[in-house]
Every structure is written in C-alpha cells, then in structure tokens.
PDB file of C-alpha atoms in Angstrom:
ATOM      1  CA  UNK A  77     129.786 162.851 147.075  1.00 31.00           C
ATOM      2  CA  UNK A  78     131.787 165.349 149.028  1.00 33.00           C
ATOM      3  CA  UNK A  79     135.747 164.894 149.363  1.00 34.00           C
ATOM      4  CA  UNK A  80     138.095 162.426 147.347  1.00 31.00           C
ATOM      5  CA  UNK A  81     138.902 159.938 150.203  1.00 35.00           C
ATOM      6  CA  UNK A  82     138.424 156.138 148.632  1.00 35.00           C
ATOM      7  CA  UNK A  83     136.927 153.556 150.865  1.00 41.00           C
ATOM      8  CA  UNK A  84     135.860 151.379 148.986  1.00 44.00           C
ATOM      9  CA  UNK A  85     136.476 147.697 150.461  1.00 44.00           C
ATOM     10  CA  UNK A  86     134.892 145.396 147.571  1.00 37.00           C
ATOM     11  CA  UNK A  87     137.728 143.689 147.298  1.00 37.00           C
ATOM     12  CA  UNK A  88     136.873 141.619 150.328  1.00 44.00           C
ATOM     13  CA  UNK A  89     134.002 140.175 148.543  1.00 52.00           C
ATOM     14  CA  UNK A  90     131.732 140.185 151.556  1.00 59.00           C
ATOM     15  CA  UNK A  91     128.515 137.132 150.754  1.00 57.00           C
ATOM     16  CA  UNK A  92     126.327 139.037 152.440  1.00 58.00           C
ATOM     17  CA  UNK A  93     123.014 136.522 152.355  1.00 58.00           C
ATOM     18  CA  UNK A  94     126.280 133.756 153.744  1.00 55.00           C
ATOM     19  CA  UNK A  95     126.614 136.693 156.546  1.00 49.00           C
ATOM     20  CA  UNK A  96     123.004 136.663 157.135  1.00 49.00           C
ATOM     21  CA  UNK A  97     122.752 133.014 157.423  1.00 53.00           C
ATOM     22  CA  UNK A  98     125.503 132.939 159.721  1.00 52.00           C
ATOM     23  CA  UNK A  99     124.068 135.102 161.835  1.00 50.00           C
ATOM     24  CA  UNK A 100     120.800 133.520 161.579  1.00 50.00           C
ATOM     25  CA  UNK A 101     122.215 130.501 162.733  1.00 50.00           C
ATOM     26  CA  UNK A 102     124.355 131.664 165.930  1.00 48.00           C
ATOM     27  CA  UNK A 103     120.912 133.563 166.707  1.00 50.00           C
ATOM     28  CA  UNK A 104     119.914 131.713 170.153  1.00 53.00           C
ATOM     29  CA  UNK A 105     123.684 130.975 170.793  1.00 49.00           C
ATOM     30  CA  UNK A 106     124.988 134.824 170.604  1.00 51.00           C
ATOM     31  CA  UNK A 107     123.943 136.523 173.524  1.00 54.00           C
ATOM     32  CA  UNK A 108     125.604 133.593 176.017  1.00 54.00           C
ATOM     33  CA  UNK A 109     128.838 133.731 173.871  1.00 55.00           C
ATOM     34  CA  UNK A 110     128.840 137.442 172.053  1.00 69.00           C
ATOM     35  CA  UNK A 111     130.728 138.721 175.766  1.00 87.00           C
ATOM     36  CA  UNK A 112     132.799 141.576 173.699  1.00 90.00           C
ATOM     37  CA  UNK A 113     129.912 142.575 171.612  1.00 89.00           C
ATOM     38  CA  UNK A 114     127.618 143.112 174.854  1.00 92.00           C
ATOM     39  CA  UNK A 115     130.280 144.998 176.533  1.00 94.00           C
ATOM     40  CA  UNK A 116     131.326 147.332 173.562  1.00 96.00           C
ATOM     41  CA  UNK A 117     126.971 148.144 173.511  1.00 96.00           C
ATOM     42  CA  UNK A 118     127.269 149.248 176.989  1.00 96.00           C
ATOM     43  CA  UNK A 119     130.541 151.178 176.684  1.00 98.00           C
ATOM     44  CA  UNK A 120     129.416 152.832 173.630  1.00 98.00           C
ATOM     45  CA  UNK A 121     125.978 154.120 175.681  1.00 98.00           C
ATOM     46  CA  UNK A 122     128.249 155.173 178.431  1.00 98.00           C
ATOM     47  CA  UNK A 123     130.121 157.779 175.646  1.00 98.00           C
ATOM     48  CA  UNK A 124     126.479 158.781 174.311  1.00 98.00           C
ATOM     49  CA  UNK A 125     125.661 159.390 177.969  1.00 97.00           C
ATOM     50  CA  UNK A 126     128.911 161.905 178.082  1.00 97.00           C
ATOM     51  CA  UNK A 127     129.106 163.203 175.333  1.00 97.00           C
ATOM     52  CA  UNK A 128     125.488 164.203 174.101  1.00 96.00           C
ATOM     53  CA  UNK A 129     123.733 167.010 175.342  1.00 90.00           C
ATOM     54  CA  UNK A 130     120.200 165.887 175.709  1.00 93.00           C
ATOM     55  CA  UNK A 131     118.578 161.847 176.940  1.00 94.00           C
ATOM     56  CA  UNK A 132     115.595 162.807 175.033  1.00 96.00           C
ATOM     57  CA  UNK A 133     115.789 161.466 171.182  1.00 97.00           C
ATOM     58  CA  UNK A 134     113.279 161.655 168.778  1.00 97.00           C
ATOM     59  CA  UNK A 135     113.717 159.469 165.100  1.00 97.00           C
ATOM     60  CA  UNK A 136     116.181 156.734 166.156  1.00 98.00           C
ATOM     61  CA  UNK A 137     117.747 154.534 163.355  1.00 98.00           C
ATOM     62  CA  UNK A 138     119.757 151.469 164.584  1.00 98.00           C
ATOM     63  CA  UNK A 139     121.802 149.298 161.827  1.00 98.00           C
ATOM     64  CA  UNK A 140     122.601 145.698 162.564  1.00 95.00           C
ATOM     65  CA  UNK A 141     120.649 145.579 165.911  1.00 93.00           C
ATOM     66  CA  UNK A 142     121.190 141.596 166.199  1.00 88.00           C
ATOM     67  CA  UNK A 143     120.050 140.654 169.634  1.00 85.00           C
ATOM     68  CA  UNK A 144     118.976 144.128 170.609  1.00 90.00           C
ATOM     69  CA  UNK A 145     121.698 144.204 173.054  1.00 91.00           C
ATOM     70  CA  UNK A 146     122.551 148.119 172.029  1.00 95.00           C
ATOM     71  CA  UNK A 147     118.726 148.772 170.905  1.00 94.00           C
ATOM     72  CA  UNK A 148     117.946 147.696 174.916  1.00 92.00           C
ATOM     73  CA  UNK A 149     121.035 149.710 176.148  1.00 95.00           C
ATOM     74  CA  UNK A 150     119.719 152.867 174.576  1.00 96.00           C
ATOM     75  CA  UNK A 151     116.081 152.251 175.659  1.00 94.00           C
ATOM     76  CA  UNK A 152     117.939 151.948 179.005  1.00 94.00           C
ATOM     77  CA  UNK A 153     119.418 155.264 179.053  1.00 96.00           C
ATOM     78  CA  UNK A 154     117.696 157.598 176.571  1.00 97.00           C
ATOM     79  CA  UNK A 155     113.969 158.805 175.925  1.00 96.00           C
ATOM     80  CA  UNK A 156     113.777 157.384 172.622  1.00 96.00           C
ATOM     81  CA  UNK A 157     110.019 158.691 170.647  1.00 96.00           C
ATOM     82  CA  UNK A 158     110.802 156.531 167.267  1.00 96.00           C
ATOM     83  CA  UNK A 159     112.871 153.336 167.140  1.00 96.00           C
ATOM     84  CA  UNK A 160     113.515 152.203 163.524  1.00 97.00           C
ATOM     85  CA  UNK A 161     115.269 148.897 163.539  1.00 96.00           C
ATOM     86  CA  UNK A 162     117.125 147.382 160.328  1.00 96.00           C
ATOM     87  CA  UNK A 163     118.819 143.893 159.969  1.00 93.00           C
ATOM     88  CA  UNK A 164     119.684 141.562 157.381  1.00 90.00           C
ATOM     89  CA  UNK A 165     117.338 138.674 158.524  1.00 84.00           C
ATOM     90  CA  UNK A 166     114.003 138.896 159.530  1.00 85.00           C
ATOM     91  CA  UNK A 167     114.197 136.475 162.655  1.00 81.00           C
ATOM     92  CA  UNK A 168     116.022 139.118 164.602  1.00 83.00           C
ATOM     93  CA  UNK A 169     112.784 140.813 164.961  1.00 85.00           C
ATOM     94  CA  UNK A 170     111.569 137.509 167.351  1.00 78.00           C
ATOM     95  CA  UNK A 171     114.022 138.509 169.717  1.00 71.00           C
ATOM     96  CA  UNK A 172     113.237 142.271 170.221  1.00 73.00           C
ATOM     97  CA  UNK A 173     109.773 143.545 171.856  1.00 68.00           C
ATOM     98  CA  UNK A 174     108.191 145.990 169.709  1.00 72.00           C
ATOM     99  CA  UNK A 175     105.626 148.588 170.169  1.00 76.00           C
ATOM    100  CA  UNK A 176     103.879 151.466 168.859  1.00 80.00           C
ATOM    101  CA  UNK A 177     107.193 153.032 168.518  1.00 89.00           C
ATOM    102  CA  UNK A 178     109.013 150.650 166.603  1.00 92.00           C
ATOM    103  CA  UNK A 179     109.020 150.310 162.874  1.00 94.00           C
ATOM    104  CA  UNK A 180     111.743 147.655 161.187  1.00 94.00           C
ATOM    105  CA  UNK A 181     113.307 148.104 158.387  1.00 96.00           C
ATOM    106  CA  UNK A 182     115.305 144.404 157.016  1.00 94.00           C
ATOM    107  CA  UNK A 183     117.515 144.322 154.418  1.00 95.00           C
ATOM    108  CA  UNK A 184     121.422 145.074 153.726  1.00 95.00           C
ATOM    109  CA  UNK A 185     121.760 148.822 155.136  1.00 96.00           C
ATOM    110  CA  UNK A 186     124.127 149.365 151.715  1.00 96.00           C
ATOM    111  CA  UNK A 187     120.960 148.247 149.291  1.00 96.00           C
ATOM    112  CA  UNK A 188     117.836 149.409 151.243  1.00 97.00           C
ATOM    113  CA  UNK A 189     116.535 153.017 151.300  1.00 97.00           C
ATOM    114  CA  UNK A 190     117.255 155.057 154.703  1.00 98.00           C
ATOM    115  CA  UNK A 191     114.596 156.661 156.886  1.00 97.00           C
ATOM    116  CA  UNK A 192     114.979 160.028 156.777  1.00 96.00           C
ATOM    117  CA  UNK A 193     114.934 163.297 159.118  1.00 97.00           C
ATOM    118  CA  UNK A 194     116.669 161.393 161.903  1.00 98.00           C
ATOM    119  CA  UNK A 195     117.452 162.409 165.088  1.00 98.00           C
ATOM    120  CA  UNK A 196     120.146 159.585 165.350  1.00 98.00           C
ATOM    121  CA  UNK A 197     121.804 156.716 163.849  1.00 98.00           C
ATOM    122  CA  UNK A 198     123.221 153.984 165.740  1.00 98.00           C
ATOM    123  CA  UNK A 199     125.140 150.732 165.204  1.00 98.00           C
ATOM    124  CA  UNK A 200     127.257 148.332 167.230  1.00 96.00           C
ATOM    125  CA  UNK A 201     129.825 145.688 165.728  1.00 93.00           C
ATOM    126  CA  UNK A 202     128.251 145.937 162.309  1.00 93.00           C
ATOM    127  CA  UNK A 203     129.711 148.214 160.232  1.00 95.00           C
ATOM    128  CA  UNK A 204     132.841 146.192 159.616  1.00 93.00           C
ATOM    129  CA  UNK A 205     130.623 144.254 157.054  1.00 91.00           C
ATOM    130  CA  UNK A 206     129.714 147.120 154.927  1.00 93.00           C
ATOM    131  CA  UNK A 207     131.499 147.486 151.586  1.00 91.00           C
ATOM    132  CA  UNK A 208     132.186 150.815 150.656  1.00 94.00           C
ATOM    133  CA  UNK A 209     132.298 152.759 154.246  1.00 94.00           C
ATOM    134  CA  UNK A 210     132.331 156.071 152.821  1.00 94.00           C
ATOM    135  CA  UNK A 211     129.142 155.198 150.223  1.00 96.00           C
ATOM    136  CA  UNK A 212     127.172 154.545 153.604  1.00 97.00           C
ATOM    137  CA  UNK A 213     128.325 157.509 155.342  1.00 98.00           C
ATOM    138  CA  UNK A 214     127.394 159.670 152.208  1.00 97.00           C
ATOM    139  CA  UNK A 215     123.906 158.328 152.613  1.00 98.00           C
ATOM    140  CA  UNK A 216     123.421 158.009 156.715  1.00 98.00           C
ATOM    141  CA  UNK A 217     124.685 162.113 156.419  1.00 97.00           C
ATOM    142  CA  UNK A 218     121.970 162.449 153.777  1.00 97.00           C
ATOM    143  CA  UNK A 219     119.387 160.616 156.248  1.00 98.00           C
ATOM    144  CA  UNK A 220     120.235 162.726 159.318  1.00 98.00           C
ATOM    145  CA  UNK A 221     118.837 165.916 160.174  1.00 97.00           C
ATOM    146  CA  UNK A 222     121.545 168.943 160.594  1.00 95.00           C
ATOM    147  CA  UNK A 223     123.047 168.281 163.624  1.00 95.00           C
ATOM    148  CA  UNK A 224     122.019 164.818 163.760  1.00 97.00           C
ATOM    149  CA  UNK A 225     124.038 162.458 165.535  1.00 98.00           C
ATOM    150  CA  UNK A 226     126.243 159.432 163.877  1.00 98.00           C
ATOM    151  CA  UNK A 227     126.998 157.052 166.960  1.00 98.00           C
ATOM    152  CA  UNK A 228     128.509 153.380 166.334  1.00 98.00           C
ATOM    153  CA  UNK A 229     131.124 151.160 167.086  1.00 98.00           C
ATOM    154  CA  UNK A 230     133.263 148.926 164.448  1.00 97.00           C
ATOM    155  CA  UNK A 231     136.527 146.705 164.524  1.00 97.00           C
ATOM    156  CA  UNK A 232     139.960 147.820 163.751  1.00 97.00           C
ATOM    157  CA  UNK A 233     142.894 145.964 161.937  1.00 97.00           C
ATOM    158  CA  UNK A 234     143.858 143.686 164.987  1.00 97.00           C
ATOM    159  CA  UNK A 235     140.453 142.540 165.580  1.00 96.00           C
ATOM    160  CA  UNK A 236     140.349 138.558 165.428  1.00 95.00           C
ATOM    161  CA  UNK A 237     144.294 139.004 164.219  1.00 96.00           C
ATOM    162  CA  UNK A 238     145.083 135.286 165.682  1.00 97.00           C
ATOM    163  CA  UNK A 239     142.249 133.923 163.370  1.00 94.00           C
ATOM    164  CA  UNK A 240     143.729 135.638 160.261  1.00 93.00           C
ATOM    165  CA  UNK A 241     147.354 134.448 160.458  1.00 95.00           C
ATOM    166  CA  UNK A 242     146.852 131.283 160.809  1.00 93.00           C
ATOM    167  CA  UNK A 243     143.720 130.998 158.532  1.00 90.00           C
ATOM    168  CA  UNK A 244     143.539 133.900 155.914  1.00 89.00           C
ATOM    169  CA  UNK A 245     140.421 134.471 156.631  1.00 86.00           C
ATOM    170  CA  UNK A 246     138.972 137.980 157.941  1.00 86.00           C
ATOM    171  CA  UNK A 247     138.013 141.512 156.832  1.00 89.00           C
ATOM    172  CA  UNK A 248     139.724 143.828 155.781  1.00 91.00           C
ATOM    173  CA  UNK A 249     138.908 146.459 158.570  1.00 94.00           C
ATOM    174  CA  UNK A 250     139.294 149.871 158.601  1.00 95.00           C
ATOM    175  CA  UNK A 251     142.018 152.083 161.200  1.00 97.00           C
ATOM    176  CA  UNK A 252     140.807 154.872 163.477  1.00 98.00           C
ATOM    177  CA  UNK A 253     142.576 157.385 160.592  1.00 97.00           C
ATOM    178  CA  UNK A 254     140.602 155.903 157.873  1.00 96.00           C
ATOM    179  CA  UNK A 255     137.545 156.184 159.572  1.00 97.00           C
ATOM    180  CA  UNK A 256     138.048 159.628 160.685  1.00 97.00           C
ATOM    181  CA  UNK A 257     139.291 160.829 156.994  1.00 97.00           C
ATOM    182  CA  UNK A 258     136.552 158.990 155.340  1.00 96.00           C
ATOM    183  CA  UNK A 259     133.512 160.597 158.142  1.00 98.00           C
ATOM    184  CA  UNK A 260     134.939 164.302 157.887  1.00 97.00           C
ATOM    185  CA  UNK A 261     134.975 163.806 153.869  1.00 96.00           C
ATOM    186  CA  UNK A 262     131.640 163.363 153.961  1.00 96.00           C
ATOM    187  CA  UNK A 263     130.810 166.281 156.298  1.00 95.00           C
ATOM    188  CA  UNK A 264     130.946 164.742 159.496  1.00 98.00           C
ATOM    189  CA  UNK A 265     132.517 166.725 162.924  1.00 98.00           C
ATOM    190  CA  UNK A 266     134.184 164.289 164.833  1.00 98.00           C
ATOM    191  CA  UNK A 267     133.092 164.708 168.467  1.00 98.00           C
ATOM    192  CA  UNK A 268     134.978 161.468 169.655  1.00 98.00           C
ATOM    193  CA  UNK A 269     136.438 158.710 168.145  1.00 98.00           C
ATOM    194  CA  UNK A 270     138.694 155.638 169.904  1.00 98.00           C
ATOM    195  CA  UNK A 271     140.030 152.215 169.890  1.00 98.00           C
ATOM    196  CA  UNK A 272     141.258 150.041 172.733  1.00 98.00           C
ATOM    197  CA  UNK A 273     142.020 146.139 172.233  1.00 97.00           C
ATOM    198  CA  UNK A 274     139.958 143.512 174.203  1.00 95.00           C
ATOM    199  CA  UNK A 275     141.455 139.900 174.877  1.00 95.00           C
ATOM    200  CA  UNK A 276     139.440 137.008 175.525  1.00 94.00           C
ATOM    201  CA  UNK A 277     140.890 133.458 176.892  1.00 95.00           C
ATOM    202  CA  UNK A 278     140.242 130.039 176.082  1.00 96.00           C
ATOM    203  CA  UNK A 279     141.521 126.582 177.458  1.00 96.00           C
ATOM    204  CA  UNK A 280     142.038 125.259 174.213  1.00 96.00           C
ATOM    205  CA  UNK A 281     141.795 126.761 170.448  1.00 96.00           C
ATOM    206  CA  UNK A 282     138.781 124.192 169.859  1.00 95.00           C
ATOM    207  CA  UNK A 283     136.998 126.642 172.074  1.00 94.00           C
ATOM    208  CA  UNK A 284     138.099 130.006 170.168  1.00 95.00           C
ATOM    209  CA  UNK A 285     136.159 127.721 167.132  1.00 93.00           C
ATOM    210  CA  UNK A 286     133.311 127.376 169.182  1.00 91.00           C
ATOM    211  CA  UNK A 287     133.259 130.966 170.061  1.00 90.00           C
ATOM    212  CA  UNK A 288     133.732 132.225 166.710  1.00 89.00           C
ATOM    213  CA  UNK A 289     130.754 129.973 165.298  1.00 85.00           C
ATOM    214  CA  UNK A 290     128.699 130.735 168.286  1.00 83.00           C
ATOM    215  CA  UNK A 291     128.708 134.226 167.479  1.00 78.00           C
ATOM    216  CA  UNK A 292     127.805 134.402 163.918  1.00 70.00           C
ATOM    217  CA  UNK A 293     131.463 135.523 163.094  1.00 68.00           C
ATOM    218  CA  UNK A 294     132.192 132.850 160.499  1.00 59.00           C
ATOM    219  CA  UNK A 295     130.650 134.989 157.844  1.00 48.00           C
ATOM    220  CA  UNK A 296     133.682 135.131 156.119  1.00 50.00           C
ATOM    221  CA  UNK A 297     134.747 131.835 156.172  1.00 51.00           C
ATOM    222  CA  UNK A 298     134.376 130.911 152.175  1.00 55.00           C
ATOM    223  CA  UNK A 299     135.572 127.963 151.204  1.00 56.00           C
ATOM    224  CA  UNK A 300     137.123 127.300 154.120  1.00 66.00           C
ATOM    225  CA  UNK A 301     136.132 123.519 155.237  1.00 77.00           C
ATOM    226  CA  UNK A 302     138.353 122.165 158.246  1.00 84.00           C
ATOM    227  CA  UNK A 303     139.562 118.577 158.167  1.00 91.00           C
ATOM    228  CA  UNK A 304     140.826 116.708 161.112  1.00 93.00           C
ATOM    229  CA  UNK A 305     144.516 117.304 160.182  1.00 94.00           C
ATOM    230  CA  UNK A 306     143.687 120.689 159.288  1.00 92.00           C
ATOM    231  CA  UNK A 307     142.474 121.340 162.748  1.00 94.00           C
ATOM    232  CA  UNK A 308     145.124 119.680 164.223  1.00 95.00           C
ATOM    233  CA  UNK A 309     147.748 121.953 162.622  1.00 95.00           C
ATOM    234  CA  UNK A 310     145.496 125.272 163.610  1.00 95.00           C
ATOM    235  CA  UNK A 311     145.787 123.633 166.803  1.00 96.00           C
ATOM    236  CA  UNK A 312     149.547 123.273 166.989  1.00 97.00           C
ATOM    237  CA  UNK A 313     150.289 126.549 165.436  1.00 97.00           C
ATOM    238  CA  UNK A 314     147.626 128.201 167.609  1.00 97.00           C
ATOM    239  CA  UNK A 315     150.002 127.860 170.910  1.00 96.00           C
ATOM    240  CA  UNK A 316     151.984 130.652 169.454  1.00 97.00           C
ATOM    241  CA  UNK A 317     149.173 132.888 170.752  1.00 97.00           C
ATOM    242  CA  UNK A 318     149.213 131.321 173.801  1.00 97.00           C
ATOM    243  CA  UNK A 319     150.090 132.446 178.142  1.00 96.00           C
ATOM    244  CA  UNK A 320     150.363 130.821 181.062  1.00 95.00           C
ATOM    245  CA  UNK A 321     147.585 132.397 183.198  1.00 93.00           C
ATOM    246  CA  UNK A 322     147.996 133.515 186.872  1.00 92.00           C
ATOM    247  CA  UNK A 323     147.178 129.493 188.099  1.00 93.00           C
ATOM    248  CA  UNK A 324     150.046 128.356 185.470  1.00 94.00           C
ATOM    249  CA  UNK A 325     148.044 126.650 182.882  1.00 94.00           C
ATOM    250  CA  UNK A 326     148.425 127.315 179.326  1.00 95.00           C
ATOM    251  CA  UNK A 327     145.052 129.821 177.823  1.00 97.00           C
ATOM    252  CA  UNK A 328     144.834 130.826 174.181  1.00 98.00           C
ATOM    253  CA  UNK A 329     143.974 134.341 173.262  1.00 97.00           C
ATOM    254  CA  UNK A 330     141.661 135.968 171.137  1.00 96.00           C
ATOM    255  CA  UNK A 331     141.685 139.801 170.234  1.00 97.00           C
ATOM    256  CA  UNK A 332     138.967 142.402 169.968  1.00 96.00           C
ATOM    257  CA  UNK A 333     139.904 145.637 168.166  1.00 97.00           C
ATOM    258  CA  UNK A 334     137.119 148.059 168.892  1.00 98.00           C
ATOM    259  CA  UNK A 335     136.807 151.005 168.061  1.00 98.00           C
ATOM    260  CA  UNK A 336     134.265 153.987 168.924  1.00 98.00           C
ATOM    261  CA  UNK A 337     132.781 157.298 167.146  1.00 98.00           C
ATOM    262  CA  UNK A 338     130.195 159.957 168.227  1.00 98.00           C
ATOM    263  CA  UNK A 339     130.293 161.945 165.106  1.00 98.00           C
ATOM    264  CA  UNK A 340     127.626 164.947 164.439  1.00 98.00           C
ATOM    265  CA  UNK A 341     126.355 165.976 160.560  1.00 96.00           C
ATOM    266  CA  UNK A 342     126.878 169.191 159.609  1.00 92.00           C
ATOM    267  CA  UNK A 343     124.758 169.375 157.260  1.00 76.00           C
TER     268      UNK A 343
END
C-alpha cells in the first residue's frame, strides 16, 4: 500500500447486511424522495462531461448504483461498450434494464473481487459507507487501467448534521482534505475535487423522518427505537434548525454535504 495516510473508519461499525436491508426496503420509495441524490448524479455527469477528454468509454465499473439514477445519467451522456454494475442487494438489478453489455457484480465493494482493466470507475452517494476509504482506493487503483479514471461523489462532515445532534446517530464522513490526502497516497492525480452544501425543507420534522426512511438512509440507526415522547422531544428540539420561509411559515431544514472528485490513476 503506497503512502502512510490512515483512513481507516471501523470505528463506526457500519452493519452492512442492516445497510442493505435498509436500502432494500426504501427501494420503490427512493427515486420519488432521494431529490439530492438524483441531482448530485446529474451534477457529477455534468463535471465528467467537462472535464474528460473523450464520451466514448470502454470497461465501466459503477459501485452502489441503487436506482440506476447515475448508471442512466452516464448512458445518457457517454458511449459506454461494458457496464459492470455492483450493489449490495440483488433486487436493485429489477430496477435497471440490462443488455448484452451489462454484467453485475453484488456484494459489499470492500469484500468482493474488482473487475479489472477498467476504463472507469464510478459511484454516487455510496462511498460514505465504506470502511477503510483508503483500502478501497488501493484496490479500485489496482483495478483501473493507467490512466483510468476514478469519478464519484460522497458526503462530507455536515451532511445530515441536524440528524446527528440531536440523535447521535450518523457516519463519520470524511473532509475534502482527507479525501484528497488519502486518493494522492494511493497514486491518484487529482483532476477536480469539491463540496458545496444542499438544504432541503420540510413543514414539520415528522417529514425529515419520513424522508430519511424513504431513502434508505436509516442504515445507521442501531439501536435506535423512537417512542412517542422520544419523538416529541426530537420534535421540540428540532425547531432549533428551523426558518421562516419567504410566505412566513415556520420549515425545518435538512443538510446535504456533497462532495465531488474526478481523479485519474497513475499507475
């Protein structure tokens, strides 16, 4: 393993199969509620679309492509010859069309073996569940041809911030400095790499709930069982994250933290 830069995020203690069941569930409910998700897909194909040299792509490797909302984004945009496709639960793959052209490849991306000689490997609001960052890096440079391109996006520390102060629940994500430190230790060449915040608002926090469990996003949740006083006082303490919108009524926020990376292997 090249460099000395430690990212290893165990500590966390991510249940990976309780992810995947999460996920499983919110399936039919994500792509009417997952509004951030879609739009950080279609911003992160926009930066592809500026900052590589070529629409024509030959061995594609997405991780995490959920509801194929990136997977179609790229298809959208790009000349794509091979589309490998990974997950952590098979349903996903009821959801996306395949073809000739698409292999799939289910399991956790930090236990399964890679495809290798790739032209390109993708991922959009997935990587914030992986362990050890720089482990995965190690092995997506190892899977990529020289050259090859690393595109993705992930969360930063402020991402779902309300829903970790009052709760304790959340990842521990990674900052824009980490995540360049830990891609150029393992050989990477940053070609761009950014962060912006996204806000969402709700009428009431029993909506932000809603949200959260319509989109799979509970995955970290352990333990955590609400009771009706318990959701009372999430309630009461929630109005500290609260505005009065442009029509004077009171809307509760929710924060997005993402962040985005075209990195190239050098390899």
């Amino acid at each position: 393993m090249r460099g000395a830069v430690m990212m290893d995020k165990s500590a966390m203690s991510v249940n990976k199969s309780q992810v995947a069941r999460r996920f499983a569930q919110a399936h039919h409910s994500y792509l009417q509620h997952a509004v951030i998700q879609q739009q950080i897909c279609q911003q992160l194909v926009r930066l592809m679309q500026s900052h590589l040299t070529s629409r024509k792509l030959g061995r594609v490797f997405e991780i995490g492509c959920g509801t194929g909302a990136l997977t179609r984004a790229l298809e959208q945009h790009f000349q794509v010859q091979q589309l490998l496709l990974n997950d952590l639960y098979p349903e996903v793959q009821q959801q996306l069309f395949s073809t000739s052209r698409t292999e799939w490849w289910i399991g956790d991306a930090e236990q399964i073996a890679f495809p290798e000689q790739l032209d390109m490997l993708i991922s959009s609001s997935a990587l914030q569940w992986m362990q050890n960052l720089q482990q995965l890096f190690a092995k997506i440079a190892h899977a990529l041809k020289p050259s090859g391109y690393l595109c993705f996006s992930s969360f930063g520390p402020d991402n779902l911030k309300e829903i970790k102060a009052l709760t304790g629940q959340g990842l521990d994500y990674f900052s824009l400095p980490e995540l360049r430190r830990c891609l150029e230790s393992q050989g990477f060449e940053i070609v761009y790499l950014s962060e912006t915040v996204k806000t969402l608002a709700f009428e009431h926090p029993r909506q932000v709930l809603q949200h959260l469990k319509a989109t799979g996003v509970t995955g970290t949740a352990s333990g955590h069982r609400w009771t009706k006083h318990s959701l009372q006082q999430f309630y009461q303490a929630y109005r500290q994250f609260s505005r009065l919108n442009v029509a004077g009524q009171q809307e509760y926020l929710l924060s997005y933290h993402p962040i985005y990376c075209i990195a190239r292997s050098t390899g």
